[in-house]
């Protein structure tokens, strides 16, 4: 139950970050969301997104870790693993 609550908090924070980076208050962040689903998700915004997530969660990710992620769900799992 606590794990579900923690994951819900992570997605709430990720939603806030995604909406800020992509300047889209209606953006829905789901586990299956990928760069292909967001028109503005280019390489520059990808870097802004990762940096914003690192700051918000107080952790850092290597390029290899981020490069292996296939979707937002895997990013959330990585955050859980680093907490």
XYZ file of C-alpha atoms in Angstrom:
83
model
C 0.000 0.000 0.000
C 2.819 2.425 0.852
C 4.564 1.562 -2.413
C 1.406 2.529 -4.334
C 1.223 5.796 -2.400
C 4.887 6.517 -3.133
C 4.389 5.789 -6.832
C 1.332 8.062 -6.916
C 3.424 10.867 -5.403
C 6.150 10.264 -7.975
C 3.653 10.474 -10.843
C 2.122 13.641 -9.375
C 5.570 15.243 -9.241
C 6.450 13.971 -12.735
C 3.193 15.382 -14.103
C 4.052 18.779 -12.654
C 7.539 18.638 -14.193
C 6.354 17.435 -17.612
C 3.683 20.130 -17.770
C 6.259 22.785 -16.900
C 8.933 21.577 -19.356
C 6.494 21.118 -22.242
C 4.360 24.132 -21.250
C 1.207 22.018 -21.481
C -1.145 22.093 -18.482
C -3.254 19.312 -19.982
C -0.428 16.816 -20.497
C -1.320 13.455 -18.953
C 1.688 11.559 -17.652
C 1.100 7.819 -17.725
C 3.494 4.865 -17.392
C 3.300 4.211 -21.143
C 4.063 7.815 -22.184
C 7.060 8.101 -24.544
C 8.802 10.866 -26.459
C 6.819 9.856 -29.535
C 3.605 10.882 -27.731
C 4.680 14.493 -27.107
C 5.322 16.699 -30.148
C 7.687 19.042 -28.310
C 9.809 16.209 -26.839
C 13.023 16.894 -28.716
C 16.625 16.447 -27.565
C 16.784 19.845 -25.852
C 13.536 19.311 -23.958
C 14.712 15.808 -23.073
C 17.752 17.300 -21.342
C 15.581 19.923 -19.612
C 13.244 17.158 -18.479
C 15.994 14.976 -17.013
C 17.633 17.924 -15.231
C 14.266 19.024 -13.812
C 13.536 15.498 -12.581
C 17.010 15.231 -11.015
C 16.479 18.516 -9.157
C 12.952 17.680 -8.046
C 13.885 14.271 -6.670
C 17.381 15.201 -5.442
C 19.129 12.460 -7.393
C 21.201 12.102 -10.536
C 20.987 9.709 -13.455
C 23.749 8.583 -15.770
C 23.349 8.941 -19.521
C 23.342 5.133 -19.753
C 20.494 4.841 -17.231
C 18.384 7.430 -19.039
C 19.253 5.983 -22.446
C 17.850 2.577 -21.487
C 14.438 3.941 -20.444
C 11.613 3.094 -22.821
C 8.830 5.098 -21.201
C 7.826 7.181 -18.184
C 6.912 4.044 -16.243
C 10.510 2.866 -16.402
C 11.667 6.331 -15.307
C 9.347 6.131 -12.292
C 10.734 2.664 -11.466
C 14.277 4.064 -11.664
C 13.319 6.849 -9.255
C 11.837 4.293 -6.830
C 15.010 2.199 -7.048
C 17.203 5.215 -6.244
C 15.166 6.345 -3.213
